[in-house]
Each structure stands twice: as C-alpha cells, then as structure tokens.
Amino acid sequence: MTPLIATTRPTTPPSFTELGVRDEIVRALAEDGIEHAFAIQELTLPLALAGDDLIGQARTGMGKTYGFGIPLLQRITTSPDRPLTGAPRALVVVPTRELCIQVSGDLADAAKYLTAGDRPLSVQAIYGGRPYEPQIEALQAGADVVVGTPGRLLDLAQQGHLQLGGLSVLVLDEADEMLDLGFLPDIERILARIPDDRQSMLFSATMPGPIITLARSFMNQPTHIRAEAPHSSAVHDATEQFVYRAHALDKAELVARVLQARGRGATMIFTRTKRTAQKVADDLGERGFKVGAVHGDLGQVAREKALKSFRSGDIDVLVATDVAARGIDIDDVTHVINYQCPDDEKTYVHRIGRTGRAGRTGVAVTLVDWDELARWTLIDKALNLCCPDPAETYSSSPHLYTELNIPAEASGTVGKPTRSPAKRADSEDRERRESSADRQRAPRNPTRKRRRTRGGQANGTASAGQAVETAETASTAPSDANGPSAPRRRRRRRPSKPAAAVNGS
C-alpha cells in the first residue's frame, strides 16, 4: 500500500492588481521592484480601499507605509464628486522629520503617474528644523497630500497657511512613537480642525492605552488588524541576536572587528547619548570606516545629508541616538549594534527592528557594560531572550570571531581616517549661519558711529577699544604735534575752605 504523504504548497502573496489597486500605482510600484503585497498590506487594502476606518498593527519594517499610502492615493484620485484643487485632501501625521521625508518620498514614488486634472499629483513634506517660507510657498502652489510632523503642521494651520477643512483621508503613522515624544496634545488640536466626514487610519507597532483612547475619540467603528499572530515574538524572527558583556574601554576595538564581519552591509550603531554618538562616529572615522552620525546636536541639513549618504551607499555605517533614529526606514540594513544597552525592552525592539526587514535576515549585536547588567536582565526577562548573563567578551575573544564570522586577520583599523559627511555638512551650515549673523550685526555706516568716553568724545572713526585706550591714557600721554591732541581729562575741584577767623572775630 502506497503511504499517503501530505504536502503543502507555499502560498504566493497576492499582487496589487489582484487587490484592486489602480494601474498607475501598480506600474509605479513595479518599477521599484514591488509587485506583491506584504501581510499588513494584504489585510488592510481591501478595507481601506472601501473607505473603512482601520487600525493597522505590525512590527517595524513590515510595509505599513504602503498599507495606508496606496488606499490614500487611490481614494483622493478616484472621487469624481471632489476634484483635486490644490488644497490638501489627505494628511499623514508622523512623529519625526526623518520619517516625514521618507514617507513623503515613498508616496511621491507611488504617485508619479497619478494626475490632478492637467497637473501631476503633489505630495508635500512639512516638518520643523527648516525655514517656513519654502513650505508656505509649496502649500500656496498646491499640495494634494501633506505629510508632516505635529508641531510644524499645527503652526502652519494656526497661521492660516495650511487649510485642513477639505481633508478626505487622515493617517496617524507610528502613533506609539508620537505618544512617547509627547505629541498627543498637538495631535488633538489638529484633529479639532479636521472635518468629521473623512476616512481615518491609525498605524502603530504597539497599542498602549492612550493610543486606544485616541483612536476611539476620532475614528468611526475602526477595524483592528494585526499582521502577525498574537503569540508571535516581539522581535524579528529573521534577526540573529548576540549579546556580549563588554568593557567600556574595549568597545571601540570590538566594534571595529564586528564591522569587518563577512557579508556585512549597511550597519546602524545605537547609543543613548548625543555625545557618545558623535564620539563613536569620530573614532570609527579615524579608523578608516565610512561613517556618519545622526543626533540632536547636529543641524537638520547635516542629519539629512548623513541619511542621504547612508541610503545611497556613500557611507555604510550610521551612528544614531534613539530619538534621532525614530522613523529611519532602510530595508537593506544587515547589522545593528547596540553600543550602549537600551533603556528598556521597547527601545531594544525598536533598535533591532532596523534589520531583518521586508523578509530579509539580519544580525543584532548588543554590548552590555558591567553597570548595565541589571537593566539588561529586565530586558531579557521581558522579551524571554534566555540570555540573562552575557558572556564576557573582548575584541580578542575567539568566540566573537567565530559567532560573527569575522576574519582572523581583522584589526582595529581598515584604512586612512575619513571625515563624516554629516560633520562636514554641519560645519559648513554653521559657517553659513555665523557669516549671515555677522552681516546682520554689521552697522550700515560704520563711519557715523560715535562712542562717548570718560575724557570726552572719541574720533568718529575710532573703534571702541581705541576710544577706551584714549580715555585711560589721556592724563599722561603728551599731545601729538602731527595729529589731534589727546582729549583732556576733566578734573573735579574741591570747594575752597572759608578763611579762618582772625583774633576770634
């Protein structure tokens, strides 16, 4: 008797055409190599395209942007009763500038074949750290889709430059991060300016209580969609995790070896403080690595330049703090290194979620110092990682080379020192600001400037320092026969005493 063998066939994700996406969007996505939907997109698109309110929950890097971006673009371009006039029809609120730039870029790519009458569909990014004037001009020229951060959106709305009364679609992206950053009051003020007759979508990796309360307050019977099983691990299954107990004085040497692992591609290094981030970036640059930094002490121009260089491959190592890294979404990151132990399990998940994205595999390395063991024990217990006591590891430890596939000949340097593009851009930006400030401080007609001194009036063309010097030396310096005499110091005379009485009279 022939045994019965049960076989299973791998299911192929549906294409966007099968999900009802219009041809112009399908064509644009295909040109970027995106042809099949991810799990969150497969579950959300049917409901979102029908105009329903929904809450999408999925881990970082699972395709949430197109989960709301495709329905958003399709709805505002297929409503004959509400033609596009240049006033905002869709609003996407995001927590950080970096995420704003990325989401607006993704939506613009997907919308490149869509039109609003006789013009291309317009997607505009609105965020802080940049001058108001260009963004105001862009809104006045016409913006069909606006992607922005809460603070700048609220500022422009209160000034009357951003009109929110004609919105058809509202999206809150990474809502849990906006809660962490304290943006909830600003979001509530923005919601008060938006019409009730709209479609609302909220996307988040986690659903804390305040986010659920917010969703109930502005959404109409939303459908809650999770793109994973409830019992699935909070961390990516495709990410291989290594935890080492490392000495602070050896961390730089250890990281230099990790960055030479075979197969390493784009790498993100996380620190807790801005000072440490810049110090690590400078040290790796001195060792010859192509490295950039993103943290709060850098100007917006420098941060954007570092991210652009990282995405283009001009640099392959990016050092960032937790706040600055929120929203950085780059699919081909192969390694994540926690230079300092994260504060809690949520930060740990957020950090290592930068690798192992979009079906790829990744490696996460966490370095725990001796004074961080208690914090790491709590993270390990909360995530059930089964590594409460990391192995003591140095840059010369054999198991480090074996586990991370590092060549035995790897050393602490790889080439000549390099200067990060972010630091170069920040110094150039600072020089521009200082020169602009100097021009603004310069007097319009310096020859008419006069200063008073103790000894009288200084020459109108003399500097303040010369005037002070003249006043201090006026009483001793002889007059110059070939030039103006030194100003004379005015002396105070004492009143004369009355003459003494003579003979007692």
XYZ file of C-alpha atoms in Angstrom:
505
model
C 0.000 0.000 0.000
C 1.397 3.318 -1.005
C 1.776 5.611 2.007
C -0.164 8.826 1.936
C 2.183 11.841 2.008
C 0.775 15.186 2.979
C 2.313 18.088 1.090
C 1.881 21.822 1.431
C 2.494 24.461 -1.175
C 3.895 27.828 -0.230
C 1.296 30.490 -0.775
C 2.301 33.385 -3.022
C 1.256 36.808 -1.730
C -1.350 38.474 -3.948
C -0.337 41.130 -6.434
C -1.584 44.683 -6.082
C -3.687 44.293 -9.208
C -5.494 41.369 -7.602
C -6.210 43.553 -4.586
C -7.891 46.195 -6.736
C -5.156 48.828 -6.945
C -5.350 51.093 -9.993
C -2.905 50.547 -12.843
C -0.949 53.795 -12.428
C 0.033 52.885 -8.857
C 0.795 49.259 -9.777
C 3.082 50.451 -12.555
C 4.964 52.845 -10.284
C 5.466 50.188 -7.600
C 6.636 47.608 -10.149
C 9.349 49.979 -11.341
C 10.672 49.982 -7.755
C 10.599 46.179 -7.644
C 7.441 45.953 -5.527
C 4.949 43.561 -7.087
C 3.394 41.560 -4.241
C 1.767 42.749 -1.050
C 3.156 42.189 2.431
C 0.927 40.732 5.131
C -0.215 44.078 6.553
C -0.976 45.356 3.042
C -2.883 42.222 2.076
C -5.098 42.573 5.150
C -5.638 46.334 5.123
C -6.025 47.164 1.417
C -9.488 45.616 0.860
C -10.970 47.515 3.813
C -9.048 50.740 3.236
C -9.888 50.846 -0.466
C -13.551 50.517 0.518
C -13.238 53.629 2.700
C -13.445 51.988 6.126
C -11.657 53.301 9.201
C -8.994 50.921 10.427
C -6.184 50.387 12.910
C -3.171 48.608 11.468
C -0.713 46.969 13.816
C 2.536 45.421 12.644
C 6.162 45.408 13.646
C 8.627 47.878 12.208
C 9.641 47.149 8.631
C 6.545 45.161 7.632
C 5.248 47.541 4.952
C 2.851 49.808 6.836
C 3.614 52.843 4.645
C 2.029 51.382 1.530
C -0.667 49.791 3.697
C -2.147 53.273 4.146
C -0.403 55.082 1.257
C -1.963 53.096 -1.588
C -5.580 53.481 -0.381
C -4.938 57.149 0.363
C -3.690 57.884 -3.155
C -6.420 55.841 -4.808
C -9.264 57.424 -2.870
C -8.358 61.077 -3.493
C -7.801 60.446 -7.224
C -10.995 58.445 -7.851
C -13.611 60.706 -6.246
C -15.424 62.491 -9.103
C -17.578 64.470 -6.670
C -14.495 66.050 -5.020
C -11.935 67.072 -7.661
C -8.404 67.996 -6.630
C -7.964 71.772 -6.467
C -4.552 72.067 -4.814
C -5.938 72.257 -1.282
C -4.832 69.324 0.909
C -7.081 66.303 0.515
C -5.034 63.841 2.575
C -2.920 64.347 5.695
C -0.344 61.937 7.134
C 0.961 62.820 10.603
C 4.319 61.284 11.577
C 6.490 61.708 14.693
C 9.896 62.677 13.250
C 11.464 64.677 10.445
C 13.304 61.666 9.068
C 10.111 59.626 8.842
C 8.352 62.604 7.246
C 10.956 62.764 4.477
C 10.821 59.028 3.943
C 7.015 58.655 3.867
C 6.562 61.637 1.560
C 9.217 60.181 -0.753
C 7.511 56.775 -0.821
C 4.121 58.323 -1.554
C 5.601 60.529 -4.273
C 7.177 57.458 -5.905
C 3.878 55.576 -5.863
C 2.014 58.634 -7.217
C 4.365 59.581 -10.043
C 1.874 58.502 -12.726
C -1.172 59.975 -10.995
C -2.565 63.347 -12.056
C -4.818 66.021 -10.625
C -6.548 67.322 -13.722
C -3.842 68.653 -16.025
C -1.009 68.542 -13.469
C 0.882 65.823 -11.550
C -0.347 64.860 -8.115
C 1.522 66.870 -5.466
C 2.952 65.372 -2.250
C 4.478 67.889 0.179
C 6.592 67.286 3.312
C 6.098 69.705 6.226
C 8.464 69.437 9.194
C 10.446 71.534 11.656
C 14.102 72.446 11.504
C 13.636 74.094 8.127
C 12.590 77.650 7.181
C 8.867 78.336 6.998
C 8.899 80.272 3.722
C 9.604 77.402 1.245
C 6.977 75.222 2.892
C 4.408 78.033 2.845
C 5.157 78.663 -0.828
C 4.727 74.947 -1.578
C 1.326 74.914 0.131
C 0.242 78.004 -1.776
C 1.348 76.399 -5.058
C -0.842 73.365 -4.324
C -0.386 70.258 -2.166
C -2.819 67.379 -2.621
C -1.144 65.186 0.017
C 0.624 66.633 3.065
C 2.972 64.582 5.234
C 4.143 66.377 8.351
C 5.234 66.421 11.962
C 2.702 67.632 14.567
C 4.443 70.816 15.703
C 5.049 72.346 12.277
C 1.606 71.260 10.996
C -0.100 72.953 13.915
C 1.981 76.128 13.486
C 1.095 76.486 9.810
C -2.562 75.654 10.468
C -2.821 78.302 13.183
C -1.172 80.848 10.869
C -3.739 80.070 8.183
C -1.272 78.672 5.634
C -2.395 75.029 5.996
C -6.082 74.502 5.267
C -7.449 71.290 6.805
C -11.150 71.766 6.128
C -11.136 69.826 2.848
C -9.476 66.609 4.007
C -10.883 63.268 2.879
C -8.256 60.994 4.469
C -6.330 61.262 7.749
C -3.494 58.922 8.761
C -1.581 58.763 12.034
C 1.612 56.788 11.438
C 3.784 55.374 14.244
C 1.229 56.568 16.776
C 3.012 54.950 19.727
C 6.171 56.928 18.976
C 4.190 60.167 18.840
C 2.842 59.292 22.272
C 6.378 58.693 23.588
C 7.574 62.033 22.197
C 4.734 63.954 23.855
C 2.850 64.929 20.684
C -0.578 63.810 21.865
C -1.848 67.347 22.754
C -0.747 68.696 19.349
C -2.489 65.810 17.579
C -5.725 66.527 19.453
C -5.542 70.186 18.355
C -5.002 69.108 14.746
C -7.962 66.708 14.934
C -10.177 69.573 16.084
C -9.537 71.339 12.752
C -10.400 68.368 10.523
C -13.928 67.641 9.243
C -15.761 64.632 10.652
C -16.659 63.340 7.191
C -13.362 61.618 6.418
C -11.622 58.266 6.390
C -9.224 57.736 9.309
C -6.396 55.222 9.596
C -4.030 54.689 12.502
C -0.884 52.586 12.234
C 1.336 51.609 15.121
C 3.716 48.863 16.216
C 2.193 48.717 19.712
C -1.176 49.727 21.145
C -0.802 51.314 24.599
C -3.896 52.538 26.438
C -3.692 56.243 25.426
C -3.472 55.295 21.744
C -6.594 53.145 22.019
C -8.400 56.021 23.741
C -7.285 58.411 20.995
C -8.493 56.021 18.300
C -11.921 55.765 19.876
C -12.212 59.554 20.020
C -11.680 60.299 16.312
C -12.404 57.067 14.418
C -15.733 55.620 13.301
C -16.050 51.924 14.203
C -12.499 51.054 13.144
C -11.409 47.527 12.294
C -8.304 46.450 14.229
C -5.930 44.470 12.024
C -2.832 42.665 13.239
C -0.374 41.378 10.659
C 1.010 38.703 12.992
C -0.192 36.078 15.400
C -0.798 37.311 18.957
C 1.722 34.818 20.351
C 4.497 35.779 17.943
C 7.733 37.152 19.331
C 8.078 40.892 19.708
C 11.432 40.743 17.934
C 12.035 39.729 14.362
C 12.445 36.004 13.901
C 14.748 36.679 10.951
C 17.193 38.622 13.138
C 20.009 36.664 14.768
C 20.790 38.218 18.152
C 24.109 38.226 20.022
C 24.678 39.733 23.462
C 28.152 40.284 24.931
C 29.372 41.719 28.204
C 31.959 44.269 27.042
C 34.319 46.645 28.802
C 33.828 50.341 28.038
C 37.498 50.837 27.131
C 37.415 47.947 24.645
C 34.108 48.681 22.930
C 35.620 50.724 20.108
C 38.091 47.943 19.266
C 35.339 45.337 19.467
C 33.004 47.287 17.187
C 35.821 47.765 14.661
C 36.108 43.956 14.427
C 32.348 43.457 14.121
C 32.264 45.904 11.220
C 34.664 43.627 9.341
C 32.372 40.575 9.516
C 31.912 38.719 6.240
C 28.743 39.713 4.440
C 28.259 42.911 6.416
C 26.356 45.594 4.570
C 24.734 48.787 5.848
C 25.069 48.944 9.639
C 23.398 51.067 12.309
C 25.031 51.688 15.687
C 22.852 52.943 18.556
C 23.912 54.978 21.580
C 21.966 56.510 24.434
C 23.559 59.971 24.355
C 24.379 62.523 21.667
C 27.938 62.930 22.920
C 28.609 59.192 22.707
C 27.136 59.031 19.203
C 29.500 61.703 17.913
C 32.448 60.211 19.780
C 31.844 56.757 18.267
C 31.435 58.215 14.780
C 34.652 60.220 15.099
C 36.556 57.198 16.397
C 35.370 54.937 13.579
C 36.192 57.636 11.055
C 39.745 57.772 12.427
C 39.929 54.004 11.923
C 39.052 54.372 8.241
C 35.383 53.369 8.214
C 32.863 55.261 6.074
C 30.667 56.513 8.873
C 28.076 59.191 9.528
C 26.135 60.347 12.594
C 22.564 61.419 13.306
C 21.815 63.042 16.668
C 20.217 66.120 18.175
C 23.355 68.265 18.312
C 23.634 68.219 14.518
C 21.704 70.658 12.347
C 18.889 69.427 10.130
C 20.999 69.869 6.985
C 23.735 67.653 8.414
C 21.262 64.971 9.508
C 19.605 64.859 6.117
C 22.969 64.665 4.364
C 24.056 61.754 6.582
C 20.845 59.847 5.884
C 21.103 60.525 2.168
C 24.699 59.258 2.135
C 23.641 56.155 4.092
C 20.791 55.363 1.718
C 22.967 55.906 -1.375
C 25.808 53.774 -0.015
C 28.387 56.571 0.211
C 28.698 55.575 3.862
C 27.838 52.138 5.243
C 27.864 52.851 8.991
C 25.393 55.215 10.683
C 25.683 56.066 14.389
C 22.453 57.370 15.912
C 20.678 58.081 19.174
C 17.296 56.527 19.853
C 15.294 59.741 19.321
C 17.123 60.695 16.121
C 16.730 57.183 14.709
C 12.945 57.093 15.075
C 11.452 56.679 11.646
C 14.656 55.805 9.802
C 13.394 53.086 7.484
C 16.081 51.477 5.332
C 15.390 47.958 4.123
C 18.912 46.702 3.407
C 20.474 47.156 6.870
C 22.307 43.899 7.628
C 23.692 44.628 11.111
C 22.557 46.591 14.155
C 24.978 47.225 17.022
C 23.765 48.429 20.405
C 26.883 50.243 21.574
C 25.114 51.023 24.839
C 22.412 48.877 26.391
C 18.938 50.264 25.629
C 16.819 51.690 28.429
C 14.003 49.135 28.166
C 12.633 46.274 26.102
C 10.607 48.572 23.853
C 13.733 50.501 22.848
C 15.546 47.213 22.254
C 12.828 46.002 19.892
C 12.803 49.337 18.096
C 16.580 49.280 17.629
C 16.993 45.772 16.312
C 13.903 46.222 14.150
C 16.108 48.254 11.799
C 17.478 44.991 10.419
C 15.733 41.840 9.219
C 13.161 43.938 7.354
C 10.961 43.090 4.396
C 11.693 39.376 4.568
C 15.469 39.755 4.832
C 17.731 38.357 7.539
C 19.814 40.439 9.905
C 22.270 40.394 12.801
C 21.864 42.332 16.060
C 24.802 42.721 18.460
C 24.260 44.194 21.928
C 27.165 45.267 24.133
C 26.388 45.308 27.849
C 28.766 47.015 30.272
C 29.102 45.839 33.872
C 26.961 48.691 35.211
C 24.229 47.866 32.674
C 23.686 44.236 33.699
C 20.660 44.992 35.867
C 18.967 46.858 33.015
C 19.761 44.074 30.556
C 18.338 41.445 32.943
C 14.980 43.222 32.892
C 15.016 43.434 29.071
C 15.941 39.770 28.768
C 13.156 38.721 31.124
C 10.524 40.906 29.427
C 11.334 39.536 25.944
C 12.151 35.995 27.060
C 15.518 36.035 25.281
C 17.063 33.446 27.631
C 20.358 35.328 27.945
C 20.377 36.920 31.421
C 24.155 36.598 31.865
C 26.003 37.575 28.656
C 29.445 36.098 28.076
C 32.415 38.311 28.956
C 33.840 39.335 25.577
C 36.785 41.350 24.339
C 37.985 42.378 20.898
C 40.402 39.435 21.013
C 37.925 36.777 22.204
C 37.903 33.768 19.822
C 34.142 33.192 20.149
C 33.472 36.730 18.836
C 35.260 35.932 15.557
C 33.556 32.544 15.251
C 29.974 33.602 16.011
C 30.001 36.747 13.852
C 32.111 35.292 11.014
C 34.944 37.802 11.407
C 38.221 37.117 9.580
C 41.054 36.138 11.939
C 43.319 38.840 10.493
C 40.872 41.678 11.246
C 42.480 44.593 13.076
C 41.317 47.829 14.655
C 41.748 49.938 11.506
C 40.815 49.462 7.873
C 42.325 52.486 6.155
C 43.101 56.176 6.302
C 40.996 58.447 8.527
C 37.779 59.746 6.968
C 35.547 62.678 7.847
C 31.829 62.023 8.101
C 29.644 63.893 5.611
C 27.294 64.883 8.419
C 30.044 66.583 10.376
C 31.308 68.309 7.248
C 27.799 69.487 6.371
C 27.218 70.639 9.946
C 30.402 72.736 9.972
C 29.514 74.253 6.598
C 25.988 75.014 7.801
C 27.359 76.584 10.979
C 29.770 78.746 8.988
C 26.895 79.956 6.790
C 24.808 80.840 9.836
C 27.684 82.665 11.508
C 28.541 84.674 8.397
C 24.871 85.562 7.961
C 24.697 86.648 11.597
C 27.847 88.754 11.175
C 26.325 90.515 8.187
C 23.187 91.263 10.163
C 25.209 92.671 13.084
C 27.424 94.865 10.897
C 26.436 98.621 11.068
C 25.119 100.144 7.883
C 27.504 103.140 8.058
C 30.369 102.491 10.454
C 31.915 105.966 9.847
C 28.963 107.626 11.603
C 29.351 105.560 14.755
C 30.386 107.638 17.780
C 31.241 106.466 21.258
C 31.420 108.508 24.459
C 34.448 108.158 26.723
C 35.320 109.432 30.137
C 37.636 112.050 28.673
C 35.204 113.403 26.109
C 34.225 112.162 22.610
C 36.388 109.756 20.673
C 37.057 110.289 16.980
C 34.072 109.008 14.947
C 36.278 106.577 13.044
C 37.949 105.108 16.109
C 36.990 101.703 17.382
C 35.607 101.133 20.836
C 38.904 99.680 22.006
C 40.814 102.763 20.789
C 38.328 105.082 22.496
C 38.756 103.304 25.827
C 42.544 103.328 25.488
C 42.495 107.095 24.750
C 40.382 107.804 27.791
C 42.632 105.766 30.098
C 45.855 107.442 28.906
C 44.575 110.977 28.456
C 46.122 112.355 31.635
C 49.645 111.086 30.907
C 50.023 110.944 27.127
C 51.600 114.031 25.553
C 49.875 115.687 22.628
C 50.981 114.717 19.147
C 52.134 117.665 17.079
C 51.304 115.880 13.874
C 47.787 114.861 14.833
C 44.921 115.717 17.111
C 45.804 116.277 20.739
C 44.716 113.675 23.273
C 41.471 114.586 24.990
C 41.963 116.279 28.336
C 40.606 114.642 31.425
C 38.202 116.834 33.295
C 39.300 117.220 36.931
C 36.941 117.805 39.794
C 37.932 120.720 42.026
C 37.288 120.727 45.726
C 35.448 123.778 47.101
C 37.774 126.217 48.922
C 37.549 126.361 52.703
C 36.358 129.605 54.336
C 39.146 131.725 55.816
C 39.806 131.154 59.476
C 38.603 133.828 61.903
C 41.226 136.349 62.965
C 41.541 137.400 66.547
C 38.469 135.432 67.380
C 36.173 137.680 65.356
